[in-house]
Coordinates of C-alpha atoms in Angstrom, one line a residue:
X1143 CA 0.0 0.0 0.0
X1144 CA 2.8 2.4 0.8
X1145 CA 4.5 1.8 -2.5
X1146 CA 1.2 2.4 -4.3
X1147 CA 0.7 5.7 -2.4
X1148 CA 4.2 6.8 -3.4
X1149 CA 3.5 6.1 -7.1
X1150 CA 0.2 8.0 -6.9
X1151 CA 1.7 11.0 -5.3
X1152 CA 4.6 10.9 -7.7
X1153 CA 2.2 10.7 -10.6
X1154 CA 0.1 13.5 -9.3
X1155 CA 3.2 15.7 -9.0
X1156 CA 4.2 14.9 -12.6
X1157 CA 0.6 15.7 -13.7
X1158 CA 0.7 19.0 -11.9
X1159 CA 3.9 19.9 -13.6
X1160 CA 2.5 19.1 -17.0
X1161 CA -0.7 21.0 -16.4
X1162 CA 1.3 24.1 -15.4
X1163 CA 3.4 23.6 -18.5
X1164 CA 0.8 22.8 -21.1
X1165 CA -2.4 23.6 -19.2
X1166 CA -4.0 20.6 -20.9
X1167 CA -6.7 18.9 -18.8
X1168 CA -6.7 15.8 -21.0
X1169 CA -3.0 15.4 -20.3
X1170 CA -3.4 15.3 -16.5
X1171 CA -6.4 13.1 -16.8
X1172 CA -4.5 10.6 -19.0
X1173 CA -1.5 10.6 -16.6
X1174 CA -3.6 10.1 -13.5
X1175 CA -5.5 7.4 -15.3
X1176 CA -2.3 5.7 -16.4
X1177 CA -0.9 5.9 -12.9
X1178 CA -4.0 4.2 -11.4
X1179 CA -3.9 1.4 -14.0
X1180 CA -0.2 0.8 -13.4
X1181 CA -0.6 0.7 -9.7
X1182 CA -3.2 -2.1 -9.8

């Protein structure tokens, strides 16, 4: 569970960076979705 949380937090941080850089909602959604799929 701890490892999964770390991955989720790391993915969220990456998503935030991309949003600030590109301001593309689809990009952050795709990244978060991918992170959730990979963590399962």
